[in-house]
mmCIF file of C-alpha atoms in Angstrom:
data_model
loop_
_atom_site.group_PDB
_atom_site.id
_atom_site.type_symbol
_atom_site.label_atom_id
_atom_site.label_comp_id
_atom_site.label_asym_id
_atom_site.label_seq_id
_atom_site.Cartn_x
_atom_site.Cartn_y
_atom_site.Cartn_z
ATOM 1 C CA UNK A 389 1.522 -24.669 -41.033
ATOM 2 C CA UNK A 390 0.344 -22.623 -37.905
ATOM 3 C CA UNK A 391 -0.649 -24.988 -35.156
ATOM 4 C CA UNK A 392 -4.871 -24.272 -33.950
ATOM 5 C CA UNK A 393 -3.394 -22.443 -30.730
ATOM 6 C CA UNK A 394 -1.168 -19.828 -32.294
ATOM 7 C CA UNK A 395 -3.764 -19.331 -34.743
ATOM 8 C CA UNK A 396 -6.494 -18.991 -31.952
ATOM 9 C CA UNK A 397 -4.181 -16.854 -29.961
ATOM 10 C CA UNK A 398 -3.364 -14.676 -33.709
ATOM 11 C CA UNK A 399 -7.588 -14.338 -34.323
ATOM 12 C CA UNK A 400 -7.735 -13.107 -30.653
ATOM 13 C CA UNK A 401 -5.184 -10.408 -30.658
ATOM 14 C CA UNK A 402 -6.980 -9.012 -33.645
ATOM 15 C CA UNK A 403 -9.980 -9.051 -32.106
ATOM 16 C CA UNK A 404 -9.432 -7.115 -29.045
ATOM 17 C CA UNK A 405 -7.158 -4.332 -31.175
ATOM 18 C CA UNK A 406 -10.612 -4.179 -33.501
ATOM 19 C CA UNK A 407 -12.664 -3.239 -30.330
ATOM 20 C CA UNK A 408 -10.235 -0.959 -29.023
ATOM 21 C CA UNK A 409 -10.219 1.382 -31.753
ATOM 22 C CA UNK A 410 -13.754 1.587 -32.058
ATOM 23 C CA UNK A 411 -14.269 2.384 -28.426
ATOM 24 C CA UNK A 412 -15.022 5.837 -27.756
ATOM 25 C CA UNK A 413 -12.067 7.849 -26.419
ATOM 26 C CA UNK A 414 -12.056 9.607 -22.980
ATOM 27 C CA UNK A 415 -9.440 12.160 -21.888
ATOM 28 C CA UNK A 416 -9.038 14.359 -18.799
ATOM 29 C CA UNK A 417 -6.323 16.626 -17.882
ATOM 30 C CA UNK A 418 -5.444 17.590 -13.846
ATOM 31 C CA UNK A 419 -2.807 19.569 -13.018
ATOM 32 C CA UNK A 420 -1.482 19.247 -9.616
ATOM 33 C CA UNK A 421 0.426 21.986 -7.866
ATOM 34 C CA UNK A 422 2.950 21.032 -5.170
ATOM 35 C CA UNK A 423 5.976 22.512 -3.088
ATOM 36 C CA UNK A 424 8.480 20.459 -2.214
ATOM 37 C CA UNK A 425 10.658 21.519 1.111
ATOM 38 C CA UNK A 426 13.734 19.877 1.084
ATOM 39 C CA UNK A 427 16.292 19.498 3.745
ATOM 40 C CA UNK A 428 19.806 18.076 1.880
ATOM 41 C CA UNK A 429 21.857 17.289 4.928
ATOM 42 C CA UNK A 430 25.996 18.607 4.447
ATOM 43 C CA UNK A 431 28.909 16.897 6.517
ATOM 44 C CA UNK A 432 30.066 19.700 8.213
ATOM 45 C CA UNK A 433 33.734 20.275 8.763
ATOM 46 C CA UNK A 434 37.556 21.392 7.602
ATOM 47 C CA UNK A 435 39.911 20.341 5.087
ATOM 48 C CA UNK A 436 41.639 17.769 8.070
ATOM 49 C CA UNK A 437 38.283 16.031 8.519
ATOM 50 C CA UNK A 438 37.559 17.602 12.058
ATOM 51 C CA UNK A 439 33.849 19.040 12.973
ATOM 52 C CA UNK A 440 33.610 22.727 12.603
ATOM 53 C CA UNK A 441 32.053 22.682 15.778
ATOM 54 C CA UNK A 442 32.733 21.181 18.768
ATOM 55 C CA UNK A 443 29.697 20.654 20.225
ATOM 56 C CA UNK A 444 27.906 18.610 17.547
ATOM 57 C CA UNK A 445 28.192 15.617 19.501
ATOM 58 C CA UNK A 446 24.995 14.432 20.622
ATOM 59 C CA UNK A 447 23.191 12.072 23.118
ATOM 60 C CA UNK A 448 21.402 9.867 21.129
ATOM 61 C CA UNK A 449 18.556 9.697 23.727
ATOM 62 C CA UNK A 450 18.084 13.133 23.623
ATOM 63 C CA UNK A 451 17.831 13.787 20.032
ATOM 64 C CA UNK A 452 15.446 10.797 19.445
ATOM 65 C CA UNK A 453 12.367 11.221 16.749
ATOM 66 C CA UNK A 454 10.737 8.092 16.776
ATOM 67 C CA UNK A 455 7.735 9.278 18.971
ATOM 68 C CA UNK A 456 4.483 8.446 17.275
ATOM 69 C CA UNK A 457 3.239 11.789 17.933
ATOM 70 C CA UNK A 458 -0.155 11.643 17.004
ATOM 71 C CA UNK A 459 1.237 10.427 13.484
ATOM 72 C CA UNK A 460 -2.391 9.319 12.500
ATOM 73 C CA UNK A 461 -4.046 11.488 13.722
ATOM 74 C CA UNK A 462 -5.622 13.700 10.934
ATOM 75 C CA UNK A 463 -4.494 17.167 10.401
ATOM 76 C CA UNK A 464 -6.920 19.908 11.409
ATOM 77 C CA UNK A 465 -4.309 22.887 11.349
ATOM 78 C CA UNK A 466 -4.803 25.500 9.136
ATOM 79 C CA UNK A 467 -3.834 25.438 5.753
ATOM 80 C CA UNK A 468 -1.858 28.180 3.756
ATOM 81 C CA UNK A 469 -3.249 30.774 2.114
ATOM 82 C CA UNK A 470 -1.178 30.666 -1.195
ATOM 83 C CA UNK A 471 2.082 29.135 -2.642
ATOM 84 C CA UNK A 472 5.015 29.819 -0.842
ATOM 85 C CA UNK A 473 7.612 31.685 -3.315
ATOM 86 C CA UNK A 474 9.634 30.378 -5.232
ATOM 87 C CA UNK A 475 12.714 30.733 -3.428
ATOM 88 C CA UNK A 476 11.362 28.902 -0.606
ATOM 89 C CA UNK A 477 10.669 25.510 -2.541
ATOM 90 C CA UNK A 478 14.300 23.787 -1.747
ATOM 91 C CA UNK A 479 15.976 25.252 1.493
ATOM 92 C CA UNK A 480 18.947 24.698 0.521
ATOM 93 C CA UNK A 481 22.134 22.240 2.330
ATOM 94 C CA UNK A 482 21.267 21.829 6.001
ATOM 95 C CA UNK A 483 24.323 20.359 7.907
ATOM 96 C CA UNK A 484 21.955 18.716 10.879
ATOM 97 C CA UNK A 485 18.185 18.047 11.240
ATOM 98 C CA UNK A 486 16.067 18.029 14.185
ATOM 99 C CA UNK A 487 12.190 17.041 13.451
ATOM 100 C CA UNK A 488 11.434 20.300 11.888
ATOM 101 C CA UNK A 489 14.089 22.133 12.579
ATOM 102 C CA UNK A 490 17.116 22.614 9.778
ATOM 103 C CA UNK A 491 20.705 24.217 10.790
ATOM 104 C CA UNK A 492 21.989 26.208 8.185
ATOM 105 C CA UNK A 493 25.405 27.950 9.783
ATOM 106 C CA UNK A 494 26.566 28.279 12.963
ATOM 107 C CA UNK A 495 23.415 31.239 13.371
ATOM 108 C CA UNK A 496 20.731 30.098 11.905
ATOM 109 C CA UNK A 497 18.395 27.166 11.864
ATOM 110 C CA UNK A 498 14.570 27.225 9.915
ATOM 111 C CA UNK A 499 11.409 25.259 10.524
ATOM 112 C CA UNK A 500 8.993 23.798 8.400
ATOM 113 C CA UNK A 501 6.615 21.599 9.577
ATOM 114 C CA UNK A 502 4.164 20.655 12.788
ATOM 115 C CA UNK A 503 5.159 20.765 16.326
ATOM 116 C CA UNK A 504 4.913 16.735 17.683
ATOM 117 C CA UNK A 505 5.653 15.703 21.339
ATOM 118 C CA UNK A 506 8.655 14.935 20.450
ATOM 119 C CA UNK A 507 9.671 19.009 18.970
ATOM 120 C CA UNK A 508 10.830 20.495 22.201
ATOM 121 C CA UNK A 509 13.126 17.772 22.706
ATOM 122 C CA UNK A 510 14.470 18.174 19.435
ATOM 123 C CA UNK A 511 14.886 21.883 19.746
ATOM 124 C CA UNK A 512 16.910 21.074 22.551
ATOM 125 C CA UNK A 513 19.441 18.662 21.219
ATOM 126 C CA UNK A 514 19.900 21.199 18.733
ATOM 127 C CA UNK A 515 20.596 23.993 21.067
ATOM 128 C CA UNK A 516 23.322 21.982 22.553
ATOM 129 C CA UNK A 517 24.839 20.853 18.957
ATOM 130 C CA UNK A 518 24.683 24.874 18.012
ATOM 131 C CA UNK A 519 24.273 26.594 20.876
ATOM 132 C CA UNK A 520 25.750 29.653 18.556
ATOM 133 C CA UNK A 521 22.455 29.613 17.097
ATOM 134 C CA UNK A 522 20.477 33.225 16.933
ATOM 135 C CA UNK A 523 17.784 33.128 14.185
ATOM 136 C CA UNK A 524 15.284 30.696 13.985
ATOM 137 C CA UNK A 525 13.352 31.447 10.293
ATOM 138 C CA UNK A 526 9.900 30.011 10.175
ATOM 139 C CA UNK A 527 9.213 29.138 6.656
ATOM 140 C CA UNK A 528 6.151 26.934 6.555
ATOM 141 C CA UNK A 529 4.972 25.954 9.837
ATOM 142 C CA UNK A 530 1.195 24.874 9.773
ATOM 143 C CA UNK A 531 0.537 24.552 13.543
ATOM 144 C CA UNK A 532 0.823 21.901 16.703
ATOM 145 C CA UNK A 533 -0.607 18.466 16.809
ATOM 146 C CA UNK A 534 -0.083 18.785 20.899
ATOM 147 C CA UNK A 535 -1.099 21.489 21.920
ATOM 148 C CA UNK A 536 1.018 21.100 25.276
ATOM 149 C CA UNK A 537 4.201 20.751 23.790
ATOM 150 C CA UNK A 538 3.687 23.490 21.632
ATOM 151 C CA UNK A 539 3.474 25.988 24.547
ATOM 152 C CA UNK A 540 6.908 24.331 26.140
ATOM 153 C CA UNK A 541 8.569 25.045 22.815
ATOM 154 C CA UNK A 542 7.416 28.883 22.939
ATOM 155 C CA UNK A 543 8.850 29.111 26.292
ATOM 156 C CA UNK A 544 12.193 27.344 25.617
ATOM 157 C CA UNK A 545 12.399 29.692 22.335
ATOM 158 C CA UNK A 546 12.083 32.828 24.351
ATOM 159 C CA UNK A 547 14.573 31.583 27.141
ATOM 160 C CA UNK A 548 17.260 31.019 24.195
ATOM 161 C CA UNK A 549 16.489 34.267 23.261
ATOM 162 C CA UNK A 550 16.175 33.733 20.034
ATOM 163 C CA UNK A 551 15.304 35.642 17.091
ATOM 164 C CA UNK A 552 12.045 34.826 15.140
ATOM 165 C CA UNK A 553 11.512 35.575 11.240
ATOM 166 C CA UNK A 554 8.883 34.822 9.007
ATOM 167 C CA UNK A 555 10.897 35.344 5.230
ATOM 168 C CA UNK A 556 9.423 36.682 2.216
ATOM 169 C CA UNK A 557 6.848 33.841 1.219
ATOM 170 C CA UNK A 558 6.714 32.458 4.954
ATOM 171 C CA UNK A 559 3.821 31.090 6.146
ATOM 172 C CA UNK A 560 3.157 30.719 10.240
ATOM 173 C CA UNK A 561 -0.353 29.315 11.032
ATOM 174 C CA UNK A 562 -2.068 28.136 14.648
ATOM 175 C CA UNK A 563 -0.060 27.563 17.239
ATOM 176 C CA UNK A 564 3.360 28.590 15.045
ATOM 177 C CA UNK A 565 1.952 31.538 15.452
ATOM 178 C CA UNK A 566 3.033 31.709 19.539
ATOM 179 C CA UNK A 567 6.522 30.145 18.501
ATOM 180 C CA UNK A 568 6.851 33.365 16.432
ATOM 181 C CA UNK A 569 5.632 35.832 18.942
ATOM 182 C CA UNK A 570 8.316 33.911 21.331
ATOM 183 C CA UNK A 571 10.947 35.441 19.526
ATOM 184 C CA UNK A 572 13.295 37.714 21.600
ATOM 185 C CA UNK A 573 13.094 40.082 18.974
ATOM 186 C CA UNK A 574 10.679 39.047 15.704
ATOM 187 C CA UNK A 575 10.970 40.371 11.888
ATOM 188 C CA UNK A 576 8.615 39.482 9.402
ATOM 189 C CA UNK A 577 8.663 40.261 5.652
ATOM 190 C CA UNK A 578 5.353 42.652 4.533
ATOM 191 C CA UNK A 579 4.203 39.859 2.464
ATOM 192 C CA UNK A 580 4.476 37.141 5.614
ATOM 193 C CA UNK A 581 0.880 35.357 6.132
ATOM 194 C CA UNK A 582 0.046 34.840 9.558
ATOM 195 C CA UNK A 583 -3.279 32.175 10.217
ATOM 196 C CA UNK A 584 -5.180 32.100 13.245
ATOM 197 C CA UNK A 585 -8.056 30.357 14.973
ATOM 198 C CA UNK A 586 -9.429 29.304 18.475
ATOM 199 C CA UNK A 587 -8.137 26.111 19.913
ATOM 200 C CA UNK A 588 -10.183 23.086 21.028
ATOM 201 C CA UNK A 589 -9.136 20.866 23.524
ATOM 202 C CA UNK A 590 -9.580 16.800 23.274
ATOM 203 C CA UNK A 591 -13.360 17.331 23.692
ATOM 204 C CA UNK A 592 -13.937 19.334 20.581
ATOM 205 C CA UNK A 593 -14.685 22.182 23.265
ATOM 206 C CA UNK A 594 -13.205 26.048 21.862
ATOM 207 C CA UNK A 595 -12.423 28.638 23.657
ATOM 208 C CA UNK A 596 -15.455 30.432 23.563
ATOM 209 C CA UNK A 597 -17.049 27.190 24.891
ATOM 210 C CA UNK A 598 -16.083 27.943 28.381
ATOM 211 C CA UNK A 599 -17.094 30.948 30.423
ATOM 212 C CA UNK A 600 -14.889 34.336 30.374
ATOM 213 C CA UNK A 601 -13.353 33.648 33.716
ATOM 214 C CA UNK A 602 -12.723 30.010 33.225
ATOM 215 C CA UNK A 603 -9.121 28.770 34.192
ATOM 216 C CA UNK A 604 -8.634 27.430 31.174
ATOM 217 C CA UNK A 605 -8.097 30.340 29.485
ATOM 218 C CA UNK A 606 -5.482 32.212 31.883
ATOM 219 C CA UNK A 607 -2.486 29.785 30.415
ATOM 220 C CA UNK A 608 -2.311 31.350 26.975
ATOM 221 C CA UNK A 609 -2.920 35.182 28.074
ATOM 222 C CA UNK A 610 -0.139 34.190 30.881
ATOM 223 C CA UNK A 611 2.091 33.258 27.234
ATOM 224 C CA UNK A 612 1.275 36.430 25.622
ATOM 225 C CA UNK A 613 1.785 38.616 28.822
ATOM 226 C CA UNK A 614 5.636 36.487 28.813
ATOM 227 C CA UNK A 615 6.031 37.185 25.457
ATOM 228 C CA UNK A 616 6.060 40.619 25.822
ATOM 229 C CA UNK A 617 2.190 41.969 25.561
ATOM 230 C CA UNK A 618 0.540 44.305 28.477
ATOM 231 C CA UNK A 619 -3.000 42.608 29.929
ATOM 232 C CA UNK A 620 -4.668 44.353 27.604
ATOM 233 C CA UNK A 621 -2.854 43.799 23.935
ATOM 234 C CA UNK A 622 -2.869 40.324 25.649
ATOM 235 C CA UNK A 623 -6.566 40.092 26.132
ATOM 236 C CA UNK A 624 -7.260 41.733 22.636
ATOM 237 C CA UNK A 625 -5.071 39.022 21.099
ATOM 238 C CA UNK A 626 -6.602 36.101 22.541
ATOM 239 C CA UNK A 627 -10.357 37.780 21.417
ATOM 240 C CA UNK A 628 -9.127 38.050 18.027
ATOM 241 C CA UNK A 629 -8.000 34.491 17.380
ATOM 242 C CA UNK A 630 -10.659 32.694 18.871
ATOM 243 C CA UNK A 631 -13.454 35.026 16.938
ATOM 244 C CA UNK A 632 -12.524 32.695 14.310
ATOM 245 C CA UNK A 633 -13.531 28.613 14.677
ATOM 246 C CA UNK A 634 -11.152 25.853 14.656
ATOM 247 C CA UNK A 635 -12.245 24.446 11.858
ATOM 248 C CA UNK A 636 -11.626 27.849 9.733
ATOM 249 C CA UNK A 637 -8.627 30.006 9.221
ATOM 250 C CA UNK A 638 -8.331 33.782 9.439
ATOM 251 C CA UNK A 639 -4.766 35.638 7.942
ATOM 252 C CA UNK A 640 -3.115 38.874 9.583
ATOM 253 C CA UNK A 641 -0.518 40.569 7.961
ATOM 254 C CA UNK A 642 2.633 41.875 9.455
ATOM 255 C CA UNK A 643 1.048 45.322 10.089
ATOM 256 C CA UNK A 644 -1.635 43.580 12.075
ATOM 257 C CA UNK A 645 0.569 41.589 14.371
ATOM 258 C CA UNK A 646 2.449 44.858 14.577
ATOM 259 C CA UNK A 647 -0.546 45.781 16.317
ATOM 260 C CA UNK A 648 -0.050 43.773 19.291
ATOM 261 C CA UNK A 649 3.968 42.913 19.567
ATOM 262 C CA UNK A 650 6.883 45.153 18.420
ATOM 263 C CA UNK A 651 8.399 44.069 15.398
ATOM 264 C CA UNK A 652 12.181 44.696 14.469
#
């Protein structure tokens, strides 16, 4: 004979499946899109063990990425336009990672991701791990969350002379856009997406805040006058991205960057 609990607990089981099935039923479907960038990191090096290069030997102080970088921060760059393709999803076998920076061979390394503080130090330890490097190929780079170190990493990309290339499917928004006009020669793919805006300093102030011959403004027309641009593709340039807020996005194709740079 069952004792009163296991009875209780039988009649109470019942119960609940009873007023399940005569609740109402309630369905909704989402489907969420996402692209996964993947860096898969290779040991590098011959069938006797050694490195295949000799320089890959870092100081750990100069390759460090634990800088908070405005982590929290929320992101305000600009957001792509479309999907990248599909051939851009996984990268492929990197044999070393710096912040956003992947090296594929002994030529090439690709970015994906924001510039931090800490990026230009990063791009240097690379350097001196592969300082056979040539191409840098921007894949999906949204923009800077420091604006300053942003503007060191164009410069130090144009010193290493560099080549800059936005792939089929590439995406290069905000201030990646500088780090690809660094390039000591730049290629781009005729369906590369380019996404510009004005900047805004800590204040929430944009460009077109401050008067025409403010000093503020003479730093990035200096950049695009170093990067290759006379005063005035410079000055038309530096119009053209800050006709557009911060807060909003506008794309150029490769023809219309081929308006202001020479493209390879």
């Amino acid at each position: 004979m069952a004792s009163p609990i296991a009875l209780f607990r039988t009649l109470f089981v019942a119960l609940c499946a009873a007023v399940l099935a005569l609740a109402p039923a309630h369905a909704q479907q989402g489907i969420t899109v996402t692209t996964t960038v993947s860096w898969t990191w290779e040991e590098v090096g011959g069938d006797d063990g050694d490195a295949a290069f000799d320089d890959e030997v870092l100081d750990d102080e100069a390759a460090l990425l634990d800088d908070e970088a405005l982590a929290e921060d929320a992101d305000l760059t600009a957001t792509r336009r479309y999907a990248p393709s599909a051939t851009l999803a996984t990268l492929g076998r990197a044999r070393a990672q710096y912040g956003p920076f992947a090296v594929i061979d002994a030529t090439t390394a690709r970015m994906a991701g924001d510039v931090t503080s800490a990026t230009p130090r990063q791009f240097a330890a690379m350097l001196a791990a592969f300082p056979t490097l040539k191409r840098l190929e921007m894949i999906d780079c949204p923009g800077s969350l420091d604006e300053d170190a942003n503007l060191v990493l164009a410069r130090a990309i144009r010193r290493a002379g560099l080549e800059t290339v936005v792939p089929s499917g590439g995406s290069v928004r905000s201030g990646a856009v500088e780090l690809w006009l660094a390039g000591s020669t730049r290629r781009a793919a005729p369906d590369a997406e380019f996404g510009v805006h004005s900047w805004a300093d800590d204040s929430g102030r944009e460009a077109n805040d401050y008067a025409a011959n403010d000093p503020v403004h003479a730093e990035y027309l200096g950049l695009y006058r170093e990067l290759g641009m006379d005063d005035a593709k410079a000055r038309a340039f530096y119009a053209l991205t800050n006709s557009t807020p911060f807060d909003e996005v506008r794309y150029l194709t490769r023809d219309d960057m081929a308006r202001f740079v020479a493209l390879n």
